[in-house]
mmCIF file of C-alpha atoms in Angstrom:
data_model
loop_
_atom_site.group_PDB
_atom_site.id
_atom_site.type_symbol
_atom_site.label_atom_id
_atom_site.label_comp_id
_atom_site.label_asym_id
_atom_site.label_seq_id
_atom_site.Cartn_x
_atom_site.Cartn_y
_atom_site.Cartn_z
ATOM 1 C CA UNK A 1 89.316 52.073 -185.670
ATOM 2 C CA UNK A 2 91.908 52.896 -183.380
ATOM 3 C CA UNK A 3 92.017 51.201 -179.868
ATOM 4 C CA UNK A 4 94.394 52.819 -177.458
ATOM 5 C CA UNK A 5 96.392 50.858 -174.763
ATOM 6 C CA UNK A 6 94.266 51.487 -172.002
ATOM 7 C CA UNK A 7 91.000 50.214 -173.767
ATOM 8 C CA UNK A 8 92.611 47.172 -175.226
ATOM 9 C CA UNK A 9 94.210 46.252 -171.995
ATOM 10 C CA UNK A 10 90.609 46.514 -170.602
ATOM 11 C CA UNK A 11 89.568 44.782 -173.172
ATOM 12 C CA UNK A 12 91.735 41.802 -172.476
ATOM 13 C CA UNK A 13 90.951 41.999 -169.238
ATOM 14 C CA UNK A 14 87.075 41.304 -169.444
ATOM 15 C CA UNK A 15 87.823 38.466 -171.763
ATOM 16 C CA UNK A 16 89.308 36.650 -168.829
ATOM 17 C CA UNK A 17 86.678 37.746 -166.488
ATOM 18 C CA UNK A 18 85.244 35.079 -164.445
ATOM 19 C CA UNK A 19 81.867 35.580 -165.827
ATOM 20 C CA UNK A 20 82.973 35.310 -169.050
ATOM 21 C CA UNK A 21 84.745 31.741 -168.554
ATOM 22 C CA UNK A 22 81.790 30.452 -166.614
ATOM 23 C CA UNK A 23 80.061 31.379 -169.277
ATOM 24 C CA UNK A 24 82.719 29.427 -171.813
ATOM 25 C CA UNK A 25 82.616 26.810 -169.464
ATOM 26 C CA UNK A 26 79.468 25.701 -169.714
ATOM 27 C CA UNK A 27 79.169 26.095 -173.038
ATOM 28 C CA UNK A 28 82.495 23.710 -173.745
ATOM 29 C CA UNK A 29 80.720 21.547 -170.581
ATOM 30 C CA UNK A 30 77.266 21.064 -172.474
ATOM 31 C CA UNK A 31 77.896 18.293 -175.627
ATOM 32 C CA UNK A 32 77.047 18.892 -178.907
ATOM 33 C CA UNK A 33 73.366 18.412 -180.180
ATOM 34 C CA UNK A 34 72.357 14.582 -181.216
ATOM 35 C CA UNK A 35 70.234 14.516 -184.604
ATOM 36 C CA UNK A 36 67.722 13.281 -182.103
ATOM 37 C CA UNK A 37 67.056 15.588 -179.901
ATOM 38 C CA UNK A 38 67.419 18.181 -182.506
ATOM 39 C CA UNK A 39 64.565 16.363 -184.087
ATOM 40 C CA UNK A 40 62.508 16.392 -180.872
ATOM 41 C CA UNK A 41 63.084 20.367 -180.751
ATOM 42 C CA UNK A 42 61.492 20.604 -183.705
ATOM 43 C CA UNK A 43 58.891 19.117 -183.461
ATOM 44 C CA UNK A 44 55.622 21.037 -184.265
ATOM 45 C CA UNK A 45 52.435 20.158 -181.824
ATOM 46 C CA UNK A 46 49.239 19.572 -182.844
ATOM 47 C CA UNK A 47 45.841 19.428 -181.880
ATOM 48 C CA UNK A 48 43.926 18.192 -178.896
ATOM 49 C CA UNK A 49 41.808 16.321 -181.628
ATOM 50 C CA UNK A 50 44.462 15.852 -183.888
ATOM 51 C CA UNK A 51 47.711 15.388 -181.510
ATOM 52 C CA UNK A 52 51.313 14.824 -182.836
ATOM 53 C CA UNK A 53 52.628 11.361 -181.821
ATOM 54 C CA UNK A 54 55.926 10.303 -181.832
ATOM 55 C CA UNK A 55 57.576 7.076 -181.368
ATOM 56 C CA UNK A 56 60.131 7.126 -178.579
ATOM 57 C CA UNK A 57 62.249 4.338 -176.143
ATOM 58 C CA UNK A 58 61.004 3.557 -173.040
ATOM 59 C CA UNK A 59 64.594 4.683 -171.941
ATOM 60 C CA UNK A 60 64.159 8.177 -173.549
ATOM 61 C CA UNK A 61 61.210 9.160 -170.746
ATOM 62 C CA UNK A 62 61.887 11.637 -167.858
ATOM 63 C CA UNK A 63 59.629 11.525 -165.030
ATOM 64 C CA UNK A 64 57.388 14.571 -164.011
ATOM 65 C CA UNK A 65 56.930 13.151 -160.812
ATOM 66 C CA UNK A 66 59.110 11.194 -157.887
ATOM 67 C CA UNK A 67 56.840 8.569 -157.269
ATOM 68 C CA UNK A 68 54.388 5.992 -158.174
ATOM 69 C CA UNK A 69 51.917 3.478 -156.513
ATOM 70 C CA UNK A 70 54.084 0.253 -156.763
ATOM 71 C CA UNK A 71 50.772 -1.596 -155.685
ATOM 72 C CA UNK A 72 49.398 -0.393 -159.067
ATOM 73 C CA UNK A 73 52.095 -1.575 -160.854
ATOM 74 C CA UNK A 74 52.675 -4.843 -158.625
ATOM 75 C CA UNK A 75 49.032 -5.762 -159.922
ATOM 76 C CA UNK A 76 49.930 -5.706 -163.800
ATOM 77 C CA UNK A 77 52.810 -7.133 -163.268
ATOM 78 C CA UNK A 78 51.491 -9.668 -161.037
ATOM 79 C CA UNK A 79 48.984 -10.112 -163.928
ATOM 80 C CA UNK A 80 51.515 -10.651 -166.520
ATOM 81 C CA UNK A 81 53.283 -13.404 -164.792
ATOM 82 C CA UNK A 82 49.538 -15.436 -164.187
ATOM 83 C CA UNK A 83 48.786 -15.140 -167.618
ATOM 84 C CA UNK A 84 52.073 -16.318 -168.909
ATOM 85 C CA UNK A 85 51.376 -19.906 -166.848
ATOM 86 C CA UNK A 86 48.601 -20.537 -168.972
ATOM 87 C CA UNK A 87 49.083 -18.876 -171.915
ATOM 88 C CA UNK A 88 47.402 -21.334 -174.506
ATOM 89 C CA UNK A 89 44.075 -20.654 -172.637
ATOM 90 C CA UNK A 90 43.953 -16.628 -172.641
ATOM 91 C CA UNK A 91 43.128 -15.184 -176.504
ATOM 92 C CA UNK A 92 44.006 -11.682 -175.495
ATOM 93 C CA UNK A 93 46.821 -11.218 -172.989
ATOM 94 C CA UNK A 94 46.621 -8.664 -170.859
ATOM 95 C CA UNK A 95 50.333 -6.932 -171.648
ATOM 96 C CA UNK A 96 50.013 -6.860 -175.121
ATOM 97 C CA UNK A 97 46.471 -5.538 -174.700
ATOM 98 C CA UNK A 98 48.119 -2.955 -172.199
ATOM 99 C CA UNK A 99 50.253 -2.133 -175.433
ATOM 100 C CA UNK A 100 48.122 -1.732 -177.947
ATOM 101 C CA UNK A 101 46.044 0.311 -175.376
ATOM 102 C CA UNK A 102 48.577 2.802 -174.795
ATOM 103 C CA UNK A 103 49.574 2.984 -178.514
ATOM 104 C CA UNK A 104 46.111 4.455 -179.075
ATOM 105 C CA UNK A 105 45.381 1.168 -181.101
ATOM 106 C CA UNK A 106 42.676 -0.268 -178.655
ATOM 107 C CA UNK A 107 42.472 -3.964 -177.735
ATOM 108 C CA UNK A 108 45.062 -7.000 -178.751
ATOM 109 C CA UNK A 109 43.168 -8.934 -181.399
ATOM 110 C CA UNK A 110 42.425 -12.286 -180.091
ATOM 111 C CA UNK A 111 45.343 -14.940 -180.757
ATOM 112 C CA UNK A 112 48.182 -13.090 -181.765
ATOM 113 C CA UNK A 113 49.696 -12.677 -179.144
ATOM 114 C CA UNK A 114 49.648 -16.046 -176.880
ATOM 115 C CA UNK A 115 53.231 -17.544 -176.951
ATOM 116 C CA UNK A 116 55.195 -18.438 -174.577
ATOM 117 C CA UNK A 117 58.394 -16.503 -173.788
ATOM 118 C CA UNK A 118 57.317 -13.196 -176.244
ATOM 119 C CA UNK A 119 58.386 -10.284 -174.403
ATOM 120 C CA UNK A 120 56.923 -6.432 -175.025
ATOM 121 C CA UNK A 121 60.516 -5.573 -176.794
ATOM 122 C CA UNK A 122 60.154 -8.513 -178.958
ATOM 123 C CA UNK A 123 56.323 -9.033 -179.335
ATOM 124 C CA UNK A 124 55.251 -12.446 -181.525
ATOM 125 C CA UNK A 125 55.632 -12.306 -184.980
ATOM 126 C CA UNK A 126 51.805 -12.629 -185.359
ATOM 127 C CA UNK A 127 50.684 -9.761 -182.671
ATOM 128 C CA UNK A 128 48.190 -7.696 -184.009
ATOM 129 C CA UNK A 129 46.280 -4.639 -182.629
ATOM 130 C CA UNK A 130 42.895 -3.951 -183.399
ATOM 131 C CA UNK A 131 43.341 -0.394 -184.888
ATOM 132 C CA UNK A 132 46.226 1.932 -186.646
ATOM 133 C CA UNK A 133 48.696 4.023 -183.919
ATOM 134 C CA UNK A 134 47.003 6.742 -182.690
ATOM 135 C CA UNK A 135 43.524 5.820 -183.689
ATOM 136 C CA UNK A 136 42.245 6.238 -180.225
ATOM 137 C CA UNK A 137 44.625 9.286 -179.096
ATOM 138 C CA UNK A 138 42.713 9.684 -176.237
ATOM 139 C CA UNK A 139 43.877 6.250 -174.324
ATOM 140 C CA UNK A 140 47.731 7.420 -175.362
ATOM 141 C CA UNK A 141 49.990 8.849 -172.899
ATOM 142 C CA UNK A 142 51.445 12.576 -172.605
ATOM 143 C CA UNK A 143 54.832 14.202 -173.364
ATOM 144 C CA UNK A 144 56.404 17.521 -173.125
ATOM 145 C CA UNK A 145 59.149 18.059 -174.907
ATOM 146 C CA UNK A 146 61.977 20.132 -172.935
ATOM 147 C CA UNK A 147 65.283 22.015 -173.077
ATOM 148 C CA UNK A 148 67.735 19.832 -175.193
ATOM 149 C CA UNK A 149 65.049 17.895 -176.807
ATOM 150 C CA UNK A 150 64.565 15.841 -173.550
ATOM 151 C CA UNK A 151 61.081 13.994 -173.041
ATOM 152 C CA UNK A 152 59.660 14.113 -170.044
ATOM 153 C CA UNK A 153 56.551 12.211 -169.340
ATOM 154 C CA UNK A 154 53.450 13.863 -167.893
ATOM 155 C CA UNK A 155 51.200 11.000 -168.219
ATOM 156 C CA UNK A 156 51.281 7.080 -168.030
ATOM 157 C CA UNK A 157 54.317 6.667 -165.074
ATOM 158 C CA UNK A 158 52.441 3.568 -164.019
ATOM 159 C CA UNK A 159 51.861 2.013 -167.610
ATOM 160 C CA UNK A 160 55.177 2.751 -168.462
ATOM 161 C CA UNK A 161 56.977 1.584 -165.691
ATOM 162 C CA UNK A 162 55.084 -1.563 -165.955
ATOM 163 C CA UNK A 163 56.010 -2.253 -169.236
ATOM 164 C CA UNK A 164 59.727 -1.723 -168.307
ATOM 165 C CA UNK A 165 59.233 -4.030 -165.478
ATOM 166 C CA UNK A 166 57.891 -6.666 -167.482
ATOM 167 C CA UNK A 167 59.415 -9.431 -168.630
ATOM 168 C CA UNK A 168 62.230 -9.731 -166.301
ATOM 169 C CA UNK A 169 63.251 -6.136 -167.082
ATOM 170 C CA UNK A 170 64.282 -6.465 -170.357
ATOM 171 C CA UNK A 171 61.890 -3.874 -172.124
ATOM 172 C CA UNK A 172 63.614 -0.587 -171.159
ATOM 173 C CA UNK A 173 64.289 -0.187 -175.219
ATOM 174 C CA UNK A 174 60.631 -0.825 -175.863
ATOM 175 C CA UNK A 175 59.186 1.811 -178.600
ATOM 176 C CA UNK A 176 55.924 3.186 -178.020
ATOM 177 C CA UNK A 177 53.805 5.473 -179.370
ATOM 178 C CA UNK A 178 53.467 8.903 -177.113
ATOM 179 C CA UNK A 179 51.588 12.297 -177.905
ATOM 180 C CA UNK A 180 53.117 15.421 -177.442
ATOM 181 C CA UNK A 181 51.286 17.828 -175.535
ATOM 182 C CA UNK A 182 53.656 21.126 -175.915
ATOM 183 C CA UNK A 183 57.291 21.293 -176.837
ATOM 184 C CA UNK A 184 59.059 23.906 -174.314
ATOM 185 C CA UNK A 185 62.770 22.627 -175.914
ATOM 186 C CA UNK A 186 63.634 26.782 -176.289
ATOM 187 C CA UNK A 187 63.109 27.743 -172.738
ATOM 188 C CA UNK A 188 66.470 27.210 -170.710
ATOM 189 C CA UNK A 189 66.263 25.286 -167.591
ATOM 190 C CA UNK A 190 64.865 27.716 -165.102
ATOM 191 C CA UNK A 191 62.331 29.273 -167.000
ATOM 192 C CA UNK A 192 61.245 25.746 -168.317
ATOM 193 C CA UNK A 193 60.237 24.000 -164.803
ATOM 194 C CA UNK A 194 58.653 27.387 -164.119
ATOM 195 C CA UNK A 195 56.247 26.723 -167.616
ATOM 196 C CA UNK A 196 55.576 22.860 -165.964
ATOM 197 C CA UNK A 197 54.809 24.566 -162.588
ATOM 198 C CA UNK A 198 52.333 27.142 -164.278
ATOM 199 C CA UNK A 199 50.671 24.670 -166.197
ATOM 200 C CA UNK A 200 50.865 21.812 -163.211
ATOM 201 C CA UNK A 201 52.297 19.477 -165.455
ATOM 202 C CA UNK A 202 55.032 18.491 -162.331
ATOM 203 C CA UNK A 203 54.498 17.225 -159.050
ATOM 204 C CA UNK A 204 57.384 17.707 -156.821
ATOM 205 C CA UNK A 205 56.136 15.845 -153.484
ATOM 206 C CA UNK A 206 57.453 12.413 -153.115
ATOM 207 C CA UNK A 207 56.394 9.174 -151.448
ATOM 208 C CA UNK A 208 56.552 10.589 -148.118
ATOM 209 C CA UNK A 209 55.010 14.254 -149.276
ATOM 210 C CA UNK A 210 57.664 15.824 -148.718
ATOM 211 C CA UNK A 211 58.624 18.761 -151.092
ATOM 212 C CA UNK A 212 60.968 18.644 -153.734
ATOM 213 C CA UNK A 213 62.977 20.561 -156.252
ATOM 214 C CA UNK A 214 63.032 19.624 -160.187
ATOM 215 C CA UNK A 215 66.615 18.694 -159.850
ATOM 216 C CA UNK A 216 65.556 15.544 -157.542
ATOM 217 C CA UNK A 217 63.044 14.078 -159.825
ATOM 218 C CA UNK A 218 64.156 10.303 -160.979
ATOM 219 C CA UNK A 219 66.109 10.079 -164.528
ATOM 220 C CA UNK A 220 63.885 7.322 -165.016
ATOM 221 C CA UNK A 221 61.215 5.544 -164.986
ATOM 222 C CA UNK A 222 60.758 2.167 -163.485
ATOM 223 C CA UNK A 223 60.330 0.709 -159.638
ATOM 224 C CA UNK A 224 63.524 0.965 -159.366
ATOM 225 C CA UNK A 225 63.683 5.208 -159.880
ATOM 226 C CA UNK A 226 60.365 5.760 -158.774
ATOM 227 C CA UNK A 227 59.421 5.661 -154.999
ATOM 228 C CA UNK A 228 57.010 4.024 -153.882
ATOM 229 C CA UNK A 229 53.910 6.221 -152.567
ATOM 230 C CA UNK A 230 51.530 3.574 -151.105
ATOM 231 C CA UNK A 231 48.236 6.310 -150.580
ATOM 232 C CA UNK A 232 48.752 6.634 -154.393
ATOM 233 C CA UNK A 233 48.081 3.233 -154.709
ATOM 234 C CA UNK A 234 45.288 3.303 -152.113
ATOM 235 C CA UNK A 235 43.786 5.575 -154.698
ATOM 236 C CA UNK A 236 43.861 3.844 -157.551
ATOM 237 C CA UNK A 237 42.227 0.934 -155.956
ATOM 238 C CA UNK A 238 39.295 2.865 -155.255
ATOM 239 C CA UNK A 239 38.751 4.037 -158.573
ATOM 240 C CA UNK A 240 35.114 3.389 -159.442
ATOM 241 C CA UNK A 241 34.184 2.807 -156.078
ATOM 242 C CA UNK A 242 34.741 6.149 -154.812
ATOM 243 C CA UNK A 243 35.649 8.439 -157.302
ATOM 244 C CA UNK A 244 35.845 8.488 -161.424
ATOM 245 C CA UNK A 245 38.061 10.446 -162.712
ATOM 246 C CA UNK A 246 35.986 13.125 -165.208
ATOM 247 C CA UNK A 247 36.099 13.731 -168.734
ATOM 248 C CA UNK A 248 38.240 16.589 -168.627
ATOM 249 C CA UNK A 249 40.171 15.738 -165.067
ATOM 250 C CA UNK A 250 42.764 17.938 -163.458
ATOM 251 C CA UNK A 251 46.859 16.404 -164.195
ATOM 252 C CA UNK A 252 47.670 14.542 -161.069
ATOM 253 C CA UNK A 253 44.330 14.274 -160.211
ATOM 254 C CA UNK A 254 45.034 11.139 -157.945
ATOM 255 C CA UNK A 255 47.776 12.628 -155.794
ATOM 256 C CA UNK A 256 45.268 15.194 -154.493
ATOM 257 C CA UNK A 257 43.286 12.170 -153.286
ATOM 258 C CA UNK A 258 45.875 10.860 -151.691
ATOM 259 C CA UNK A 259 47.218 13.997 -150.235
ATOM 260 C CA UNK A 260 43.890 14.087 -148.560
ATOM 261 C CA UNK A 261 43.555 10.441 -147.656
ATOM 262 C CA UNK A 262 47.237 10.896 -146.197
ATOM 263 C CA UNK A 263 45.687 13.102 -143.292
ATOM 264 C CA UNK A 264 42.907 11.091 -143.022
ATOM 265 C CA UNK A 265 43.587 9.813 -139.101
ATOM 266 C CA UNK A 266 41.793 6.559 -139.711
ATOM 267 C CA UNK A 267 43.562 5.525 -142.747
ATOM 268 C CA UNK A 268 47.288 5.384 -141.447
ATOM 269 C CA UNK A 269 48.669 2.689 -144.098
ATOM 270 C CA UNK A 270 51.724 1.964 -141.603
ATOM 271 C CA UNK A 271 49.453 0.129 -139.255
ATOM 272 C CA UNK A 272 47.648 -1.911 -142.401
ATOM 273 C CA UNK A 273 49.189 -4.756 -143.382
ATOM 274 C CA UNK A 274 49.252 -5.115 -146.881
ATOM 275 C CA UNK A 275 50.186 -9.001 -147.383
ATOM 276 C CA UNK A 276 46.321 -9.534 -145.616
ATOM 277 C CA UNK A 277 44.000 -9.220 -148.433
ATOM 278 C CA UNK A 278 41.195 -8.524 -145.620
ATOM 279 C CA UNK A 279 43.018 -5.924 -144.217
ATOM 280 C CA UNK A 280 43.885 -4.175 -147.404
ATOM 281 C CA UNK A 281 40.448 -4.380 -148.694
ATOM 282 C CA UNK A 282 39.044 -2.664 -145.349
ATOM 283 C CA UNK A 283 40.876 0.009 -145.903
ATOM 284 C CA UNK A 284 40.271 0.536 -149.512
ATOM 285 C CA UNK A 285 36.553 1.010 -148.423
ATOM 286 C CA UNK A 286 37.340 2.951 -145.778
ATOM 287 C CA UNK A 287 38.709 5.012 -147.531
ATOM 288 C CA UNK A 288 35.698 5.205 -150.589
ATOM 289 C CA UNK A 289 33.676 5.565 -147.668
ATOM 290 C CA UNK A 290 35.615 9.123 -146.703
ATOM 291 C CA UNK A 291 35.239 10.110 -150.532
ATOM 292 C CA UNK A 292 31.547 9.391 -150.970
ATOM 293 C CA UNK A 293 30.727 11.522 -147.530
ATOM 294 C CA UNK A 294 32.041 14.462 -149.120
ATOM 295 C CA UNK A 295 29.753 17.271 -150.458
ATOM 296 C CA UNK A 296 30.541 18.459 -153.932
ATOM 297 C CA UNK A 297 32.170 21.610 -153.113
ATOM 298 C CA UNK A 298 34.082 20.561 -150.726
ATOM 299 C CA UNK A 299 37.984 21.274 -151.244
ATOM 300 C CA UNK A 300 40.240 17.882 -151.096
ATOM 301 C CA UNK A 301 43.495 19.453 -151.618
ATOM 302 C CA UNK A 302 45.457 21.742 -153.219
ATOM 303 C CA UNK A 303 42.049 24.216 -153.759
ATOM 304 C CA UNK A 304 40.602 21.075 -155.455
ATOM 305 C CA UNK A 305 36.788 20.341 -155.140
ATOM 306 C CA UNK A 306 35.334 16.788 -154.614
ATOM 307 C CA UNK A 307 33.405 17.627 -157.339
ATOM 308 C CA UNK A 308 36.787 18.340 -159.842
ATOM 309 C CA UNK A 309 38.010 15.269 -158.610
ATOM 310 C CA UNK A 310 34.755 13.172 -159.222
ATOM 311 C CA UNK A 311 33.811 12.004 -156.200
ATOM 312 C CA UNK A 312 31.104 9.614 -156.246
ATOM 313 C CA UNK A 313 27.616 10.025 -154.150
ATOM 314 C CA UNK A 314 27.625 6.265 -153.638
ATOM 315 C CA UNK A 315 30.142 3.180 -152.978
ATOM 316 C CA UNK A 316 30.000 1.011 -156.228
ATOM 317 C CA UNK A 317 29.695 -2.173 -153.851
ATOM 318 C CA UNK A 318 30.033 -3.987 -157.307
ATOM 319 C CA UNK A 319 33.556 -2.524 -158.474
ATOM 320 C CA UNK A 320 34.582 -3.294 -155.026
ATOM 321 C CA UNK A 321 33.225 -6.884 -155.191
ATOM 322 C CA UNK A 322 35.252 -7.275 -158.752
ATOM 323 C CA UNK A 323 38.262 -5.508 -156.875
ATOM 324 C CA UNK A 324 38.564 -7.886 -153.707
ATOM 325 C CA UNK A 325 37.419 -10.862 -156.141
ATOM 326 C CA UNK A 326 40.223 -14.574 -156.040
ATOM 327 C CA UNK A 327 41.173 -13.112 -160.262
ATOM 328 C CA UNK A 328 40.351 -9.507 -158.959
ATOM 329 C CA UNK A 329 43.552 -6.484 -158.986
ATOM 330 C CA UNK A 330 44.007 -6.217 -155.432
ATOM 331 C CA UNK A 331 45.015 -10.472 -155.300
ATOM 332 C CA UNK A 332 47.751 -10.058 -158.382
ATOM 333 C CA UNK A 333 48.830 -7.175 -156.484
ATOM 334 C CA UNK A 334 49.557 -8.590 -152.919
ATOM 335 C CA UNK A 335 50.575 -11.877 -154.681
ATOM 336 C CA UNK A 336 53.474 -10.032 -156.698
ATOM 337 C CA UNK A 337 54.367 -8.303 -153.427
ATOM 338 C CA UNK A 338 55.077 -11.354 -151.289
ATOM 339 C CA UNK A 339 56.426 -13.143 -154.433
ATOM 340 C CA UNK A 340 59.409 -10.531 -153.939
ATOM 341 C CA UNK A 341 60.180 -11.709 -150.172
ATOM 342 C CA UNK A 342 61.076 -14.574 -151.867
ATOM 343 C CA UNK A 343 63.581 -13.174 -154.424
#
């Protein structure tokens, strides 16, 4: 075929476009594929009854959300560090119970796990779960796998960042055992956090409520990357007091309760101090209290009903008894948080 000069020259031209070496650009800017993440890509999902699960680092997961009740986690970890004390006395720690939990492999079994010094990353030699991974798929946390092969958590922020927490911080290389809800790795960018938006599998508010874009979500998880949203931890305190969460619950189900409790004038957690167990436990019922008066069709937030969001029709005044207890959550919690002023 013959090209004459003005067409080639044109030619040449385009070639040197600026589109066209953006467009080279980024392709010489992205790096090559890892055998990893071209694993992750393709990998084929299952089932809700029969989910894939895949083993993955603690270090591989990408938060869907900016932040996290660090009460929550300051009560496991403040858990951890009680147990360890008296270690020879306690046939089940609660961490590697947490583990197997979360591994789908239910409880620790008793006595495997109670020595001194054994971290999450490098469990006892004897540590033994009651069940096979993934026999109980339904306690194991979520995963959606994106563009690149990156794995971005949609479920278990607080269990996970725990367990990276733990130990004096030396489990981010932990493996555990995720399942993979949908695998969006051949969407580009764009179009993928529009998919996670559709199917409200992000929340881009952080501690403060304000709006965000995907771009400003944490790399990480871990107290550290995550902010710190205290109404989410309000909420989680008055699970099974106020609310409990249904069988089939909405994702993010607890920062619509605390999107509501946020505006609630009477529960301003700026003028609660949270070092006074008293103080923090008023407030916890105060705010079941608010969840219980609600009528089931009543919307909470974002079009939510208290109904979706299973509010109660009663207090539980004996989860909140267990709650406020010496050995109860809320103690470990504000004991790890004033153990910190110390640090």
């Amino acid at each position: 075929m013959h090209i004459t000069h003005t067409a080639s020259a044109l030619l040449l031209a385009l070639s040197f476009s600026p589109a066209a070496w953006a467009k080279d650009a980024a392709v010489a800017a992205a790096p090559a594929l890892s055998a990893r993440q071209q694993a992750l890509m393709a990998t084929v999902v299952g089932s809700a009854a029969h989910p894939r699960i895949l083993q993955v680092r603690l270090d591989e997961l990408h938060p869907t959300q900016p932040a996290i009740g660090h009460d929550q986690v300051y009560y496991k970890l403040g858990r951890y560090a009680a147990e360890e004390k008296h270690l020879a006395d306690i046939a089940k720690p609660k961490k590697f119970a947490d583990l197997c939990e979360a591994n789908g492999q239910g409880d620790v079994l008793p006595g495997t796990a109670n020595v001194v010094g054994a971290t999450l990353a490098a469990p006892p030699a004897s540590y033994r779960c009651k069940a096979a991974v993934g026999s109980r798929p339904g306690d194991m946390k979520s995963v959606v796998i994106g563009p690149r092969g990156t794995l971005y958590l949609t479920d278990g922020h607080h269990t996970f960042s725990t367990f990276r927490d733990a130990d004096g911080g030396r489990n981010h290389p932990l493996k555990v055992w995720v399942k993979v809800s949908d695998n969006f790795s051949a969407l580009g960018e764009t179009a993928f956090w529009a998919r996670m938006r559709e199917e409200n599998k992000v929340w881009l508010k952080n501690g403060q409520n304000q709006a965000i874009t995907p771009r400003q979500l944490p790399s990480a998880i871990g107290l550290k990357s995550l902010g710190n949203d205290p109404y989410r931890s309000l909420v989680y305190f008055t699970r099974g007091i106020g609310y409990e969460p249904p069988d089939k619950a909405t994702e993010f189900l607890e920062f619509y309760w605390a999107d509501w409790l946020r505006r609630k004038p009477g529960l301003n957690l700026e003028r609660v101090d949270l070092l006074d167990p008293a103080a923090y436990a008023s407030a916890i019922l105060r705010a079941a209290q608010a969840m219980v008066a609600l009528q089931p069709a009543e919307i909470v937030s974002g079009g939510k009903r208290a109904a979706d969001l299973g509010a109660r029709r009663d207090i539980n005044h004996e989860a909140f008894d267990e709650l406020t207890e010496d050995k109860g959550k809320l103690g470990y919690a504000i004991d790890y948080r004033k153990s910190l002023l110390h640090r």
